[in-house]
C-alpha cells in the first residue's frame, strides 16, 4: 500500500475551531453503543495513526496509535477500531491508499464513523460465531430432537451462524445468509460427539480397539512410489483409533469454528491437499488436474538421498541431496513427510511447496492425513479434499481390473485388486475420516473417476472464484504473530 502521508488531522478542542456536527440521522438508536462519530480538523501535524485492511474481514482498521500524537491525545481513536465511513463515504471494499486519496481531497472538518474495538469484540462474541458442519444432519431422521419443526437441517460443509449455545445439548443456529430465516435447533458438539462414540463402540470390532493394523502410509507410498515396508509404519501402529490431530483433543468430526477470508488477487493460491486410502484414485485425480491446466496447477519435486540415474534430471525428477543435508532438514522440521526405502531417504519438503506456490500456481499435495498438520497453517491455507471409495459392491465392480502404474523400474506391471485390498481400502477410509475428518473441506466419493474429476475441478474453481472463503479461526487467532502476518497488509500512515 501507498504509505505517503495524506493531509493530516487534529482533533477539534477549542472554541474557535469549527463546531462539531450533530450525529447523522442514519445512526440508529440501537447502534449508539457500537458506533462512534469522531470529528477531526486538518492541521499541519499528523494524526499519529496507521491503518490497514484486515484480510480476514476486509475491514479498514486502525493498526497503531503513536504515543503523543493527535489521535493519542484526543483519546477518541484506538488500536483495533474499524473505520466505516469518512465524511459519509463508505470505506467498504476500499484499499488504504484509496482512503489516503479521499482524505487528501477533504478540506477542513473530517468526520469518521467508527466501530470501537471493544464493541467489535462484544458483537463478535454475541452475533458472529460461525461454524462449518463436518457431518450431515436431517432432523426427520433424528428420534432425539426435541421438536422436528424447530430444527435446522444441514449438510457437511455448510456454514452455520450460532445464535445461542446456552443449552449443552441443543444449540440454536441458522444458515449463513438466511437473514430472514428464524434460528433453529442443531445438535451441540457435545451431543454429536457422544452419539458418534456410542455408534462407533457398537459397531467397532474388538480386534481393532488397540489401533489400526501395521501398514505403510498410503500417501507416502503414492508420492514416492515406494513399497509397503517403511520405518514410518510404527507411527501408524502407535496411533489410537481416535487421534488428537491438529486440535489436540480426542473427538470425532463435528463442527469447526470458521471466519471469513477475503482473498486479495495478489495473494498466493491456497494449497490443495488430496488425501485418501491406497487405490482410491488420488494419484489419477492429481494427474488429470495437471493435464487439464499445466500452467495453473503444479506439483512438488521430492527430495531423495539416492544416486541420480542417467535418465533423471535434478529438480525435475528429484532433488538429490546428501544424507547429512536430509537429516539436518528432518531435525529442522523442513519436511511435510518422509520415509526410507532400500536404505535411502525420500521426502516432500516445505521448500518444494513454497517453490510451486511462488510460481503463482495451485500446488497439489498428496499426503497421508496425519501429515496435514505440517501445512495446516495460515501461511498455506490448505483446502483439503478427502477422496473416499464408494460402497464395497461398487468398489469391486470399478476396481477389479483397474490398472495402476507401479514403480518406474516396473512400468509394465498391472495391479490387480484382491478382496483383501477392497476391505483394506474401505477400513482405511473409515479410519482416516474418523481421525482426521475435522480437517477435510471437501469429501468426494470416487465411484466413477470421470465424475469424481469433474466434481473435484468444479470445487477447486468455486473456491478460487469465491469472494469470501471460510477458513478455520485457529489459523488467524492462535497466536499474535500469526494473526499479524495473516490478517492484513502493511500499515498505511494517516
XYZ file of C-alpha atoms in Angstrom:
494
model
C 0.000 0.000 0.000
C 0.974 3.554 -0.614
C 2.478 4.899 2.622
C 2.720 8.550 1.557
C 1.232 10.983 4.038
C -2.179 12.411 3.286
C -3.145 15.884 4.581
C -3.238 15.301 8.315
C -5.711 15.915 11.050
C -6.192 17.356 14.515
C -8.991 16.778 16.961
C -11.129 19.896 17.382
C -10.773 21.029 21.010
C -11.001 24.843 21.026
C -13.939 27.201 20.760
C -12.617 29.000 17.676
C -12.294 25.710 15.748
C -15.245 24.557 13.573
C -18.285 23.401 15.531
C -18.698 19.653 15.759
C -21.567 18.478 13.566
C -24.575 16.653 15.019
C -24.734 12.877 14.878
C -26.053 11.889 11.439
C -29.685 10.806 11.257
C -28.750 7.462 9.758
C -27.120 6.339 13.020
C -29.943 4.449 14.699
C -30.517 4.450 18.437
C -29.681 0.802 18.777
C -26.229 1.478 17.248
C -25.247 4.154 19.769
C -23.300 1.673 21.875
C -21.460 0.152 18.904
C -20.911 3.110 16.525
C -18.988 6.289 17.323
C -18.822 9.550 15.344
C -15.484 11.381 15.578
C -14.852 14.804 14.029
C -11.305 15.994 13.369
C -9.871 19.088 11.712
C -6.952 19.177 9.312
C -3.748 20.757 10.545
C -0.067 20.639 9.722
C 0.800 17.923 12.218
C -0.068 14.282 11.532
C -2.914 12.422 13.171
C -0.433 9.905 14.547
C -2.067 6.650 13.457
C -1.747 3.992 10.775
C -4.464 1.942 9.096
C -4.565 -1.377 7.280
C -7.080 -3.703 5.683
C -7.902 -6.791 7.742
C -7.665 -9.663 5.241
C -9.956 -11.922 7.248
C -12.886 -9.449 7.208
C -11.975 -6.888 4.544
C -12.453 -4.072 7.079
C -10.237 -0.991 7.407
C -8.878 -0.922 10.950
C -6.574 1.281 12.993
C -3.301 -0.629 13.207
C -1.297 1.572 15.568
C -1.648 4.708 17.650
C 1.590 6.651 18.074
C 2.139 7.838 21.623
C 1.974 11.628 21.930
C 0.263 12.113 18.571
C -3.028 13.879 17.989
C -5.029 10.640 17.975
C -3.411 9.568 21.233
C -4.104 12.928 22.926
C -7.717 13.048 21.751
C -8.490 9.668 23.316
C -11.158 9.093 20.657
C -9.387 6.638 18.336
C -7.827 3.360 19.455
C -5.974 0.405 18.006
C -8.373 -2.107 16.501
C -11.111 0.460 15.813
C -12.839 -0.182 12.494
C -13.312 2.814 10.160
C -16.709 2.581 8.460
C -17.088 5.992 6.782
C -15.218 9.217 6.060
C -17.455 12.260 5.560
C -20.371 9.951 4.871
C -18.499 7.935 2.226
C -18.429 4.202 2.912
C -14.989 2.595 3.167
C -16.275 -0.883 2.361
C -14.075 -2.675 -0.214
C -11.683 0.319 -0.344
C -7.932 -0.036 -0.094
C -5.845 2.039 2.342
C -4.293 4.060 -0.483
C -7.772 4.991 -1.739
C -8.588 6.310 1.730
C -5.433 8.412 1.681
C -6.609 9.958 -1.594
C -10.055 10.550 -0.097
C -8.543 12.344 2.893
C -6.317 14.399 0.616
C -9.398 15.781 -1.145
C -11.151 16.634 2.129
C -10.881 20.184 3.440
C -11.331 21.460 6.996
C -13.539 19.203 9.019
C -13.373 15.422 8.578
C -15.940 13.125 10.153
C -15.280 9.442 10.807
C -17.824 6.753 11.615
C -16.038 4.170 13.795
C -16.868 0.846 15.384
C -14.784 0.795 18.590
C -12.652 -2.275 19.138
C -14.447 -3.146 22.385
C -17.817 -3.055 20.629
C -16.458 -5.220 17.827
C -15.413 -7.855 20.370
C -18.835 -7.783 22.015
C -20.605 -8.021 18.655
C -18.333 -10.888 17.627
C -18.925 -12.849 20.826
C -22.694 -12.418 20.667
C -23.554 -12.334 16.978
C -20.696 -13.534 14.829
C -19.789 -17.074 15.805
C -19.667 -19.246 12.696
C -19.212 -22.997 12.489
C -18.688 -25.255 9.490
C -20.554 -28.534 9.824
C -18.481 -31.687 9.426
C -21.424 -34.055 9.111
C -24.856 -34.249 7.502
C -27.904 -33.722 9.695
C -31.567 -34.409 8.920
C -33.909 -33.800 11.885
C -36.521 -36.051 10.293
C -34.176 -38.981 10.845
C -33.264 -37.979 14.423
C -35.555 -39.502 17.060
C -33.864 -37.489 19.844
C -34.582 -33.969 18.553
C -36.960 -32.112 20.924
C -39.016 -30.646 18.074
C -38.509 -31.592 14.434
C -40.292 -28.463 13.192
C -37.898 -26.279 15.179
C -34.735 -27.999 13.943
C -32.402 -26.994 11.100
C -31.203 -29.484 8.505
C -27.716 -29.077 7.063
C -25.065 -30.861 5.028
C -21.384 -31.325 5.556
C -19.557 -28.137 4.590
C -22.451 -25.755 5.351
C -21.506 -22.663 7.356
C -23.861 -22.039 10.265
C -24.189 -18.918 12.379
C -24.521 -19.943 16.016
C -27.084 -17.790 17.803
C -27.161 -19.498 21.198
C -25.063 -22.125 22.992
C -26.775 -21.886 26.358
C -28.187 -25.426 26.097
C -25.499 -28.123 26.433
C -27.240 -30.484 24.022
C -29.143 -28.318 21.517
C -27.687 -25.132 20.061
C -29.639 -22.519 18.132
C -28.319 -21.665 14.671
C -29.240 -20.552 11.174
C -27.674 -20.999 7.763
C -25.223 -18.326 6.680
C -27.015 -15.675 4.646
C -30.521 -16.729 5.679
C -31.223 -13.426 7.413
C -34.977 -13.855 7.047
C -34.980 -17.366 8.457
C -35.535 -17.951 12.167
C -32.898 -19.758 14.167
C -33.468 -23.455 14.750
C -32.122 -26.318 16.812
C -28.978 -28.259 15.890
C -27.196 -30.932 17.927
C -24.420 -29.449 20.038
C -20.835 -30.568 19.618
C -21.015 -32.457 22.903
C -24.204 -34.269 21.883
C -22.915 -35.307 18.454
C -19.572 -36.471 19.859
C -21.348 -38.580 22.457
C -23.584 -40.137 19.811
C -20.616 -40.783 17.489
C -18.652 -42.530 20.230
C -21.657 -44.675 21.067
C -22.211 -45.627 17.421
C -18.521 -46.473 16.980
C -18.440 -48.585 20.145
C -21.449 -50.582 18.977
C -20.024 -51.441 15.551
C -16.263 -51.462 16.323
C -14.733 -54.999 16.268
C -12.867 -55.973 19.425
C -9.704 -56.762 17.437
C -9.392 -53.099 16.343
C -9.714 -51.460 19.760
C -5.984 -51.016 20.258
C -5.368 -49.314 16.933
C -5.141 -49.905 13.179
C -3.055 -52.664 11.676
C 0.521 -52.100 10.547
C 0.764 -50.603 7.063
C 2.831 -48.093 5.150
C 1.075 -44.672 4.952
C -0.773 -44.630 1.609
C 0.075 -41.025 0.782
C 3.824 -41.612 1.110
C 3.663 -44.788 -0.960
C 1.873 -42.971 -3.767
C 4.046 -39.864 -3.624
C 7.410 -41.612 -3.804
C 6.379 -44.869 -5.489
C 7.707 -46.900 -2.547
C 6.919 -50.396 -1.307
C 4.985 -51.457 1.781
C 7.902 -51.676 4.244
C 8.851 -48.451 5.979
C 10.188 -47.140 9.248
C 7.085 -44.952 9.376
C 4.859 -47.961 9.824
C 5.489 -47.777 13.547
C 3.763 -44.427 13.696
C 0.574 -45.995 12.421
C 0.862 -48.757 14.995
C 1.295 -46.313 17.860
C -1.661 -44.095 16.961
C -5.029 -44.923 18.524
C -8.405 -45.311 16.854
C -9.024 -41.624 17.630
C -6.096 -39.254 17.105
C -5.520 -35.863 18.679
C -4.889 -34.441 15.215
C -4.241 -30.720 14.845
C -6.679 -29.629 17.507
C -5.112 -31.601 20.318
C -8.328 -33.181 21.573
C -9.800 -36.635 21.151
C -13.039 -36.136 19.229
C -14.880 -37.268 16.109
C -15.580 -34.609 13.457
C -18.452 -32.337 14.470
C -18.047 -28.595 13.870
C -15.088 -26.300 13.342
C -15.120 -22.569 14.050
C -14.500 -20.562 10.892
C -14.017 -16.923 9.938
C -14.338 -15.151 6.580
C -11.234 -14.777 4.441
C -11.222 -12.195 1.648
C -8.518 -13.246 -0.801
C -6.699 -10.405 -2.495
C -5.927 -11.065 -6.200
C -2.243 -10.601 -5.352
C -2.334 -13.305 -2.664
C -0.912 -16.740 -3.397
C -3.347 -19.525 -4.202
C -4.369 -21.798 -1.382
C -2.538 -25.096 -1.128
C -4.676 -28.048 -2.283
C -4.142 -31.233 -0.265
C -5.529 -34.517 -1.608
C -5.852 -37.473 0.756
C -7.364 -40.909 0.551
C -6.627 -44.625 1.042
C -4.381 -46.577 -1.310
C -6.114 -47.478 -4.573
C -8.905 -44.908 -4.263
C -7.613 -42.839 -7.196
C -5.908 -39.805 -5.625
C -2.897 -40.095 -7.952
C -5.108 -40.308 -11.029
C -7.173 -37.295 -9.984
C -3.998 -35.299 -9.432
C -2.677 -36.372 -12.835
C -5.877 -35.284 -14.575
C -5.796 -31.894 -12.880
C -2.230 -31.331 -14.082
C -3.113 -32.327 -17.652
C -6.235 -30.135 -17.645
C -4.238 -26.948 -16.964
C -0.450 -27.362 -16.518
C 0.014 -23.577 -16.325
C -2.348 -23.325 -13.374
C -1.613 -26.480 -11.354
C 1.766 -27.714 -10.161
C 3.235 -30.488 -8.004
C 6.224 -30.674 -5.711
C 9.520 -32.326 -6.622
C 10.510 -34.807 -3.880
C 13.935 -34.985 -2.221
C 15.991 -38.165 -2.050
C 19.427 -39.303 -0.887
C 19.917 -41.994 -3.554
C 22.214 -41.501 -6.529
C 20.891 -39.803 -9.657
C 20.332 -42.132 -12.590
C 21.388 -41.310 -16.122
C 17.889 -40.558 -17.398
C 16.950 -38.360 -14.425
C 17.249 -34.594 -14.103
C 17.990 -32.642 -10.929
C 14.987 -30.553 -9.853
C 12.672 -32.337 -12.311
C 12.504 -35.951 -11.148
C 14.009 -35.408 -7.694
C 16.145 -33.053 -5.672
C 19.229 -35.182 -4.973
C 20.807 -34.299 -1.622
C 23.267 -35.794 0.830
C 22.212 -37.845 3.843
C 23.666 -35.176 6.134
C 21.577 -32.437 4.498
C 18.421 -34.566 4.520
C 18.774 -35.449 8.209
C 19.524 -31.835 9.080
C 16.252 -30.810 7.381
C 14.454 -33.534 9.363
C 15.771 -32.056 12.614
C 14.664 -28.587 11.490
C 11.139 -29.873 10.648
C 11.501 -28.952 6.970
C 9.617 -31.992 5.662
C 5.886 -32.454 5.292
C 6.512 -36.202 5.240
C 9.457 -38.511 4.675
C 10.456 -42.172 4.849
C 13.190 -44.686 3.998
C 13.143 -47.266 1.238
C 16.019 -49.652 0.484
C 18.330 -47.574 2.648
C 17.543 -44.223 1.006
C 15.524 -41.276 2.300
C 12.598 -39.845 0.315
C 10.527 -36.864 1.327
C 8.385 -33.847 0.424
C 9.873 -30.627 1.790
C 8.155 -27.413 2.754
C 10.584 -25.591 0.446
C 9.293 -27.560 -2.543
C 5.745 -26.480 -1.684
C 6.892 -22.861 -1.497
C 8.554 -23.139 -4.911
C 5.321 -24.159 -6.640
C 3.240 -21.521 -4.868
C 5.782 -18.775 -5.613
C 5.296 -19.509 -9.324
C 1.671 -18.423 -8.974
C 0.373 -21.972 -9.374
C -2.029 -24.030 -7.302
C 0.182 -26.585 -5.548
C -1.316 -30.091 -5.449
C -0.014 -32.046 -2.474
C -0.709 -35.728 -1.865
C -0.014 -36.763 1.750
C -1.236 -39.048 4.490
C -3.855 -37.327 6.724
C -1.625 -37.439 9.814
C 0.912 -35.256 7.960
C -1.535 -32.463 7.120
C -0.668 -30.781 10.418
C 2.668 -29.626 8.945
C 0.881 -27.386 6.422
C -2.333 -26.716 8.350
C -1.458 -23.059 8.936
C -2.448 -19.558 7.859
C 0.666 -19.475 5.683
C -0.578 -22.233 3.351
C -4.357 -22.040 3.995
C -4.809 -25.600 2.700
C -8.027 -26.696 1.031
C -8.188 -30.370 1.979
C -10.050 -32.843 -0.249
C -10.726 -36.353 1.014
C -11.277 -38.936 -1.718
C -13.156 -41.948 -0.395
C -14.314 -45.179 -2.022
C -17.998 -45.982 -2.620
C -19.745 -48.994 -1.096
C -17.740 -52.186 -1.334
C -20.052 -53.638 -4.016
C -19.241 -50.703 -6.312
C -15.561 -50.890 -5.373
C -15.455 -54.492 -6.539
C -17.073 -53.542 -9.842
C -14.916 -50.499 -10.645
C -11.517 -51.600 -9.253
C -11.368 -55.299 -10.082
C -9.416 -54.736 -13.308
C -8.124 -51.208 -12.638
C -4.577 -50.590 -13.809
C -2.215 -48.511 -11.700
C 1.311 -47.623 -12.759
C 3.796 -49.081 -10.319
C 7.396 -48.076 -9.648
C 9.345 -46.536 -12.508
C 11.530 -49.657 -12.739
C 8.466 -51.784 -13.440
C 6.140 -49.629 -15.539
C 4.511 -52.595 -17.274
C 3.190 -54.019 -14.019
C -0.565 -54.085 -13.501
C -2.118 -54.043 -10.078
C -4.977 -56.499 -9.682
C -7.011 -55.807 -6.546
C -7.872 -58.671 -4.226
C -10.813 -58.907 -1.877
C -8.427 -58.091 0.976
C -7.378 -54.908 -0.860
C -11.011 -53.836 -1.131
C -11.617 -54.373 2.576
C -8.396 -52.554 3.486
C -9.435 -49.607 1.312
C -12.840 -49.328 2.989
C -11.439 -49.737 6.514
C -8.620 -47.281 5.862
C -11.081 -44.684 4.550
C -13.246 -45.048 7.652
C -10.208 -44.655 9.922
C -8.989 -41.579 8.043
C -12.397 -39.928 8.200
C -12.873 -40.670 11.889
C -9.392 -39.463 12.859
C -8.920 -36.516 10.511
C -12.411 -35.627 9.287
C -12.250 -32.245 11.046
C -9.544 -31.219 8.543
C -11.494 -32.065 5.376
C -13.071 -29.198 3.426
C -14.490 -31.431 0.705
C -15.338 -35.127 0.524
C -15.557 -36.780 -2.908
C -16.753 -40.339 -3.413
C -14.785 -41.844 -6.302
C -17.076 -44.423 -7.842
C -16.509 -43.152 -11.380
C -13.177 -41.423 -11.997
C -14.596 -39.085 -14.679
C -17.442 -37.952 -12.430
C -15.108 -37.557 -9.435
C -12.692 -35.463 -11.521
C -15.436 -33.103 -12.685
C -16.635 -32.687 -9.106
C -13.099 -32.006 -7.866
C -12.297 -29.482 -10.602
C -15.607 -27.652 -10.068
C -14.970 -27.474 -6.306
C -11.478 -26.008 -6.762
C -12.731 -23.435 -9.286
C -15.545 -22.433 -6.940
C -13.079 -21.856 -4.082
C -10.826 -19.703 -6.267
C -13.694 -17.549 -7.546
C -15.409 -17.073 -4.186
C -15.199 -13.516 -2.845
C -15.403 -14.830 0.710
C -13.866 -18.111 1.819
C -14.365 -19.629 5.249
C -11.176 -20.749 6.959
C -10.506 -22.191 10.439
C -10.439 -19.446 13.062
C -7.369 -21.015 14.681
C -5.226 -20.061 11.665
C -5.727 -16.389 12.419
C -6.301 -16.345 16.167
C -3.931 -18.991 17.516
C -1.027 -16.574 18.003
C -0.417 -12.815 17.800
C 2.448 -13.312 15.357
C 0.358 -15.427 13.033
C -2.542 -13.004 13.271
C -0.381 -10.037 12.349
C 1.138 -11.881 9.415
C -2.188 -13.127 8.071
C -4.797 -10.516 8.842
C -3.670 -7.532 6.824
C -1.273 -5.706 4.551
C 1.409 -3.279 5.648
C 0.076 -0.294 7.543
C -0.739 2.966 5.758
C 0.026 6.209 7.544
C -2.797 8.720 8.015
